Tab-separated table of C-alpha atoms and ligand atoms in Angstrom:
chain	number	residue	atom	x	y	z
V	30	UNK	CA	157.874	301.519	19.290
V	31	UNK	CA	159.648	301.900	22.611
V	32	UNK	CA	163.450	301.038	22.844
V	33	UNK	CA	163.994	298.006	25.094
V	34	UNK	CA	165.806	299.084	28.412
V	35	UNK	CA	167.128	295.655	29.295
V	36	UNK	CA	168.505	292.979	26.947
V	37	UNK	CA	167.388	289.388	27.794
V	38	UNK	CA	170.048	287.005	26.493
V	39	UNK	CA	168.476	283.469	26.302
V	40	UNK	CA	170.707	280.797	27.051
V	41	UNK	CA	168.353	277.764	27.353
V	42	UNK	CA	169.486	276.201	24.048
V	43	UNK	CA	173.058	276.226	25.514
V	44	UNK	CA	173.164	276.203	29.296
V	45	UNK	CA	169.679	274.734	29.604
V	46	UNK	CA	170.005	271.789	27.097
V	47	UNK	CA	173.775	270.989	27.984
V	48	UNK	CA	172.475	270.176	31.425
V	49	UNK	CA	169.890	268.079	30.227
V	50	UNK	CA	170.089	264.193	30.254
V	51	UNK	CA	168.242	263.850	26.869
V	52	UNK	CA	169.274	265.241	23.600
V	53	UNK	CA	167.089	267.741	21.837
V	54	UNK	CA	166.655	266.903	18.213
V	55	UNK	CA	168.233	269.329	15.939
V	56	UNK	CA	164.864	270.248	14.016
V	57	UNK	CA	163.175	270.811	17.425
V	58	UNK	CA	165.922	273.239	18.450
V	59	UNK	CA	165.631	275.083	15.341
V	60	UNK	CA	161.895	275.478	15.871
V	61	UNK	CA	162.302	276.627	19.337
V	62	UNK	CA	164.993	279.152	18.376
V	63	UNK	CA	162.859	280.480	15.754
V	64	UNK	CA	159.880	280.831	17.936
V	65	UNK	CA	161.971	282.512	20.716
V	66	UNK	CA	163.211	284.986	18.247
V	67	UNK	CA	159.569	285.529	16.994
V	68	UNK	CA	158.537	286.121	20.613
V	69	UNK	CA	161.011	289.239	20.616
V	70	UNK	CA	164.098	287.881	22.050
V	71	UNK	CA	167.029	289.684	20.256
V	72	UNK	CA	170.011	287.568	21.577
V	73	UNK	CA	170.131	283.808	22.011
V	74	UNK	CA	173.050	281.782	23.110
V	75	UNK	CA	172.421	278.909	20.659
V	76	UNK	CA	175.215	276.390	21.604
V	77	UNK	CA	178.588	275.533	22.647
V	78	UNK	CA	181.572	274.594	20.330
V	79	UNK	CA	182.774	271.766	22.607
V	80	UNK	CA	183.666	268.236	21.616
V	81	UNK	CA	180.886	266.154	20.858
V	82	UNK	CA	182.214	263.543	22.754
V	83	UNK	CA	182.144	265.606	26.024
V	84	UNK	CA	178.435	267.085	25.257
V	85	UNK	CA	176.640	265.327	22.708
V	86	UNK	CA	173.716	267.606	23.371
V	87	UNK	CA	175.769	270.349	21.645
V	88	UNK	CA	177.060	268.400	18.707
V	89	UNK	CA	174.773	270.199	16.235
V	90	UNK	CA	175.940	273.598	17.272
V	91	UNK	CA	177.644	274.570	13.944
V	92	UNK	CA	174.313	273.717	12.115
V	93	UNK	CA	172.303	275.532	14.803
V	94	UNK	CA	174.553	278.582	14.500
V	95	UNK	CA	174.113	278.702	10.675
V	96	UNK	CA	170.299	278.304	11.035
V	97	UNK	CA	170.025	281.185	13.691
V	98	UNK	CA	172.068	283.546	11.471
V	99	UNK	CA	169.225	283.314	8.982
V	100	UNK	CA	166.989	284.980	11.452
V	101	UNK	CA	166.749	288.756	10.786
V	102	UNK	CA	168.137	290.990	13.659
V	103	UNK	CA	169.018	288.056	15.889
V	104	UNK	CA	172.361	288.225	17.810
V	105	UNK	CA	173.712	284.665	17.700
V	106	UNK	CA	175.764	284.045	20.759
V	107	UNK	CA	177.721	280.839	21.355
V	108	UNK	CA	180.090	279.496	24.132
V	109	UNK	CA	183.703	278.339	23.339
V	110	UNK	CA	186.007	276.560	25.595
V	111	UNK	CA	189.098	277.239	23.565
V	112	UNK	CA	190.675	278.760	20.397
V	113	UNK	CA	189.665	275.578	18.212
V	114	UNK	CA	186.032	276.350	19.335
V	115	UNK	CA	186.407	279.944	18.564
V	116	UNK	CA	187.626	279.063	15.044
V	117	UNK	CA	184.697	276.779	14.476
V	118	UNK	CA	182.283	279.688	15.883
V	119	UNK	CA	183.932	282.281	13.656
V	120	UNK	CA	183.477	279.967	10.561
V	121	UNK	CA	179.665	279.307	11.459
V	122	UNK	CA	179.250	283.146	11.482
V	123	UNK	CA	178.539	283.453	15.264
V	124	UNK	CA	177.888	287.285	16.379
V	125	UNK	CA	179.144	286.882	19.919
V	126	UNK	CA	181.560	284.444	21.501
V	127	UNK	CA	182.007	283.890	25.026
V	128	UNK	CA	185.065	282.312	26.745
V	129	UNK	CA	184.516	281.122	30.120
V	130	UNK	CA	187.458	281.693	32.616
V	131	UNK	CA	186.554	279.961	35.951
V	132	UNK	CA	188.027	282.229	38.689
V	133	UNK	CA	188.371	279.114	40.745
V	134	UNK	CA	191.370	277.444	39.139
V	135	UNK	CA	190.320	274.031	40.388
V	136	UNK	CA	187.033	274.280	38.567
V	137	UNK	CA	188.986	275.737	35.506
V	138	UNK	CA	191.095	272.689	35.429
V	139	UNK	CA	187.921	270.523	35.917
V	140	UNK	CA	185.886	272.130	33.371
V	141	UNK	CA	187.997	272.745	30.525
V	142	UNK	CA	191.153	271.115	31.713
V	143	UNK	CA	193.132	274.493	31.670
V	144	UNK	CA	195.148	276.703	34.037
V	145	UNK	CA	194.278	280.338	34.218
V	146	UNK	CA	197.451	281.151	32.201
V	147	UNK	CA	196.385	278.786	29.452
V	148	UNK	CA	193.094	280.279	29.263
V	149	UNK	CA	194.513	283.784	29.005
V	150	UNK	CA	196.772	282.525	26.384
V	151	UNK	CA	193.640	281.322	24.528
V	152	UNK	CA	191.899	284.620	25.014
V	153	UNK	CA	194.819	286.401	23.533
V	154	UNK	CA	194.707	284.091	20.380
V	155	UNK	CA	190.924	284.329	20.042
V	156	UNK	CA	191.186	288.301	20.291
V	157	UNK	CA	193.431	288.261	17.576
V	158	UNK	CA	191.190	285.794	15.427
V	159	UNK	CA	188.145	287.937	15.796
V	160	UNK	CA	190.098	291.202	15.027
V	161	UNK	CA	191.408	289.637	11.862
V	162	UNK	CA	187.901	288.769	10.823
V	163	UNK	CA	186.396	291.023	8.121
V	164	UNK	CA	184.407	294.053	9.063
V	165	UNK	CA	180.762	293.323	9.451
V	166	UNK	CA	181.505	289.749	10.482
V	167	UNK	CA	183.720	290.467	13.536
V	168	UNK	CA	182.107	288.810	16.436
V	169	UNK	CA	181.651	290.468	19.870
V	170	UNK	CA	184.286	288.714	22.245
V	171	UNK	CA	183.421	288.375	25.960
V	172	UNK	CA	185.398	286.779	28.741
V	173	UNK	CA	183.140	285.277	31.336
V	174	UNK	CA	184.356	285.311	34.888
V	175	UNK	CA	182.707	281.892	35.972
V	176	UNK	CA	182.098	280.682	39.517
V	177	UNK	CA	182.563	284.332	40.535
V	178	UNK	CA	180.192	284.046	43.504
V	179	UNK	CA	181.850	280.840	44.727
V	180	UNK	CA	182.797	277.160	43.672
V	181	UNK	CA	181.520	273.707	44.585
V	182	UNK	CA	185.202	272.624	44.658
V	183	UNK	CA	187.082	275.647	46.147
V	184	UNK	CA	184.176	277.616	48.105
V	185	UNK	CA	184.615	281.377	48.045
V	186	UNK	CA	187.156	282.649	45.814
V	187	UNK	CA	189.068	285.703	46.854
V	188	UNK	CA	188.010	288.969	45.374
V	189	UNK	CA	191.461	289.774	44.508
V	190	UNK	CA	191.849	286.674	42.297
V	191	UNK	CA	188.439	287.578	40.520
V	192	UNK	CA	189.707	291.179	39.883
V	193	UNK	CA	192.842	289.866	38.577
V	194	UNK	CA	191.230	287.383	36.136
V	195	UNK	CA	189.106	290.557	34.760
V	196	UNK	CA	192.016	292.594	34.341
V	197	UNK	CA	193.830	289.953	32.541
V	198	UNK	CA	190.827	289.005	30.211
V	199	UNK	CA	190.648	292.825	29.219
V	200	UNK	CA	194.362	292.840	28.731
V	201	UNK	CA	194.220	289.773	26.457
V	202	UNK	CA	191.786	291.595	24.162
V	203	UNK	CA	188.347	290.663	25.323
V	204	UNK	CA	185.752	293.388	24.339
V	205	UNK	CA	184.152	292.903	27.788
V	206	UNK	CA	183.989	290.916	30.681
V	207	UNK	CA	180.840	288.946	32.092
V	208	UNK	CA	179.909	288.092	35.669
V	209	UNK	CA	178.674	284.390	36.068
V	210	UNK	CA	177.158	282.791	39.152
V	211	UNK	CA	177.805	279.228	37.634
V	212	UNK	CA	176.853	277.504	41.130
V	213	UNK	CA	174.037	279.645	42.201
V	214	UNK	CA	175.839	280.674	45.400
V	215	UNK	CA	175.272	284.400	44.828
V	216	UNK	CA	173.115	286.886	46.929
V	217	UNK	CA	172.043	290.279	46.155
V	218	UNK	CA	174.612	291.944	48.573
V	219	UNK	CA	177.509	289.871	46.959
V	220	UNK	CA	176.133	290.787	43.586
V	221	UNK	CA	176.388	294.560	44.305
V	222	UNK	CA	179.621	294.188	45.804
V	223	UNK	CA	181.456	292.329	42.819
V	224	UNK	CA	179.766	294.452	40.212
V	225	UNK	CA	181.313	297.564	41.621
V	226	UNK	CA	184.593	295.957	42.562
V	227	UNK	CA	185.016	294.501	38.678
V	228	UNK	CA	183.838	297.654	37.182
V	229	UNK	CA	186.298	299.575	39.375
V	230	UNK	CA	189.157	297.730	37.541
V	231	UNK	CA	187.656	297.301	34.084
V	232	UNK	CA	185.498	300.431	33.933
V	233	UNK	CA	181.538	300.328	33.818
V	234	UNK	CA	181.280	300.202	30.132
V	235	UNK	CA	183.335	296.934	30.083
V	236	UNK	CA	180.855	295.100	32.391
V	237	UNK	CA	177.187	295.233	31.317
V	238	UNK	CA	176.006	291.535	31.536
V	239	UNK	CA	175.484	289.045	34.214
V	240	UNK	CA	174.736	285.343	34.119
V	241	UNK	CA	172.622	284.105	37.195
V	242	UNK	CA	171.294	280.863	38.296
V	243	UNK	CA	168.249	280.265	40.405
V	244	UNK	CA	169.752	277.259	42.378
V	245	UNK	CA	168.561	278.596	45.807
V	246	UNK	CA	165.777	280.714	44.719
V	247	UNK	CA	167.691	284.031	44.797
V	248	UNK	CA	167.697	284.426	40.945
V	249	UNK	CA	165.413	287.346	40.472
V	250	UNK	CA	166.575	289.125	43.608
V	251	UNK	CA	170.207	288.878	42.229
V	252	UNK	CA	168.814	290.275	38.895
V	253	UNK	CA	167.310	293.245	40.539
V	254	UNK	CA	170.361	294.048	42.521
V	255	UNK	CA	172.515	293.895	39.276
V	256	UNK	CA	169.798	296.024	37.517
V	257	UNK	CA	170.012	298.734	40.256
V	258	UNK	CA	173.811	298.589	39.756
V	259	UNK	CA	173.364	299.536	36.025
V	260	UNK	CA	173.841	296.012	34.509
V	261	UNK	CA	171.762	295.914	31.187
V	262	UNK	CA	172.077	292.386	29.913
V	263	UNK	CA	170.593	289.293	31.679
V	264	UNK	CA	171.250	285.668	30.844
V	265	UNK	CA	168.245	283.389	31.655
V	266	UNK	CA	166.729	280.078	30.227
V	267	UNK	CA	163.024	279.273	29.273
V	268	UNK	CA	161.531	277.257	32.049
V	269	UNK	CA	164.813	277.511	33.952
V	270	UNK	CA	165.785	274.643	31.973
V	271	UNK	CA	168.622	272.479	32.775
V	272	UNK	CA	168.249	271.941	36.519
V	273	UNK	CA	170.973	270.941	38.808
V	274	UNK	CA	172.179	267.481	39.635
V	275	UNK	CA	173.388	268.462	43.017
V	276	UNK	CA	170.185	270.377	44.049
V	277	UNK	CA	167.092	268.312	43.032
V	278	UNK	CA	164.166	270.354	42.608
V	279	UNK	CA	166.194	273.470	41.965
V	280	UNK	CA	166.058	275.054	38.601
V	281	UNK	CA	169.105	275.937	36.439
V	282	UNK	CA	169.296	279.549	35.081
V	283	UNK	CA	166.947	282.415	36.004
V	284	UNK	CA	163.585	281.673	34.416
V	285	UNK	CA	163.095	283.748	31.347
V	286	UNK	CA	159.457	283.976	31.707
V	287	UNK	CA	159.459	285.230	35.302
V	288	UNK	CA	162.372	287.438	34.490
V	289	UNK	CA	160.421	289.082	31.730
V	290	UNK	CA	157.391	289.425	33.738
V	291	UNK	CA	159.229	291.172	36.577
V	292	UNK	CA	160.875	293.890	34.065
V	293	UNK	CA	157.740	294.470	32.195
V	294	UNK	CA	155.577	294.764	35.431
V	295	UNK	CA	158.075	297.279	36.689
V	296	UNK	CA	157.712	299.228	33.515
V	297	UNK	CA	161.194	298.346	32.043
V	298	UNK	CA	160.765	297.190	28.475
V	299	UNK	CA	162.345	293.927	27.341
V	300	UNK	CA	160.839	293.908	23.884
V	301	UNK	CA	159.641	290.418	24.608
V	302	UNK	CA	155.964	289.257	24.092
V	303	UNK	CA	155.318	287.218	27.115
V	304	UNK	CA	152.349	285.146	25.862
V	305	UNK	CA	154.542	284.252	22.630
V	306	UNK	CA	157.321	283.478	25.064
V	307	UNK	CA	155.504	281.167	27.173
V	308	UNK	CA	153.896	279.298	24.196
V	309	UNK	CA	157.308	278.118	23.374
V	310	UNK	CA	157.427	276.013	26.224
V	311	UNK	CA	155.309	273.574	24.511
V	312	UNK	CA	157.980	273.001	21.760
V	313	UNK	CA	160.403	272.060	24.636
V	314	UNK	CA	157.983	269.717	26.392
V	315	UNK	CA	157.205	267.980	23.267
V	316	UNK	CA	160.933	267.608	22.404
V	317	UNK	CA	162.170	266.611	25.940
V	318	UNK	CA	159.183	264.810	27.586
V	319	UNK	CA	159.988	264.190	31.201
V	320	UNK	CA	162.270	267.312	31.445
V	321	UNK	CA	160.792	269.470	34.117
V	322	UNK	CA	160.113	273.261	33.270
V	323	UNK	CA	160.018	275.706	35.914
V	324	UNK	CA	158.475	279.090	36.293
V	325	UNK	CA	155.861	280.798	38.363
V	326	UNK	CA	154.193	283.011	35.774
V	327	UNK	CA	153.558	280.285	33.311
V	328	UNK	CA	151.754	278.559	35.865
V	329	UNK	CA	149.835	281.632	37.414
V	330	UNK	CA	149.092	283.407	34.396
V	331	UNK	CA	149.359	287.143	33.881
V	332	UNK	CA	147.501	289.151	36.281
V	333	UNK	CA	144.187	290.736	35.263
V	334	UNK	CA	144.648	294.105	33.595
V	335	UNK	CA	148.555	293.405	33.146
V	336	UNK	CA	150.076	295.894	30.616
V	337	UNK	CA	153.618	295.238	29.359
V	338	UNK	CA	156.112	298.142	29.671
V	339	UNK	CA	156.027	299.093	26.112
V	340	UNK	CA	152.339	299.690	26.253
V	341	UNK	CA	152.400	301.640	29.449
V	342	UNK	CA	151.389	305.230	29.302
V	343	UNK	CA	153.718	307.886	30.975
V	344	UNK	CA	154.309	307.718	34.603
V	345	UNK	CA	152.157	310.030	36.709
K	1752	LIG	ZN1	175.197	278.904	33.688
């Protein structure tokens, strides 16, 4: 078996579902997550530990996290807005905890009602919490630089502010930082520039993942730019689930099916079985009728004679 060269982190059950109007029933979520893992996805962001009043779509996150932990080998990732969420995540046994820090302070206040200073304080407390968790149970702790490529409220955010946020997250005790194009404002040149700049202050080993949206159709171009810069973990959601309220017809995250197709066609192994991955769309369609699923590859099908990367012979 060939070792995967990139890690696809499926965020549909979190980023996708939290942006859907309808709530996916818990049993359907479990079926979907199980099927995604069976298709070869090794990391899935299964939910967000937020107030059920704010996001009813995420109210079953503790149960979903405990369920996902029963899937052998799966890295169970979750989002937390604060220390309270992190405590619940640790209790449920999450393997990876992501705390978003919106580099746009206006967005930060609007999104999680906190200033940068307050989020950094939480980051410190969460770092202490995870470090105090027993060996083998200690989750990986990522600080995510949200709205890194621009904010719908503030517009562009100065690079100096982004770099300062990255430095402060690492100093607070995060294991690494991630870059997040929450608004789908990024372009390949900006992706290259920001990866280099952030790595310049935190070190290449402390920035390995990127979270991209396909709001303006540049998702895969941005992925490729990030890959060329050495990024190895890519967030995406099945069917580009989630959409965007302010851009009708635009998908949410990068579409997992198209992302896997691109890498496999390039000879970069993802470990994901494309046919099995695409088959999981029917679970989502059945549970969320009326929710549009995006993706070119599922519609067009695989090219005749297509060979996934892991089956490819040596390059000639
Ligand atoms: Zn997102």
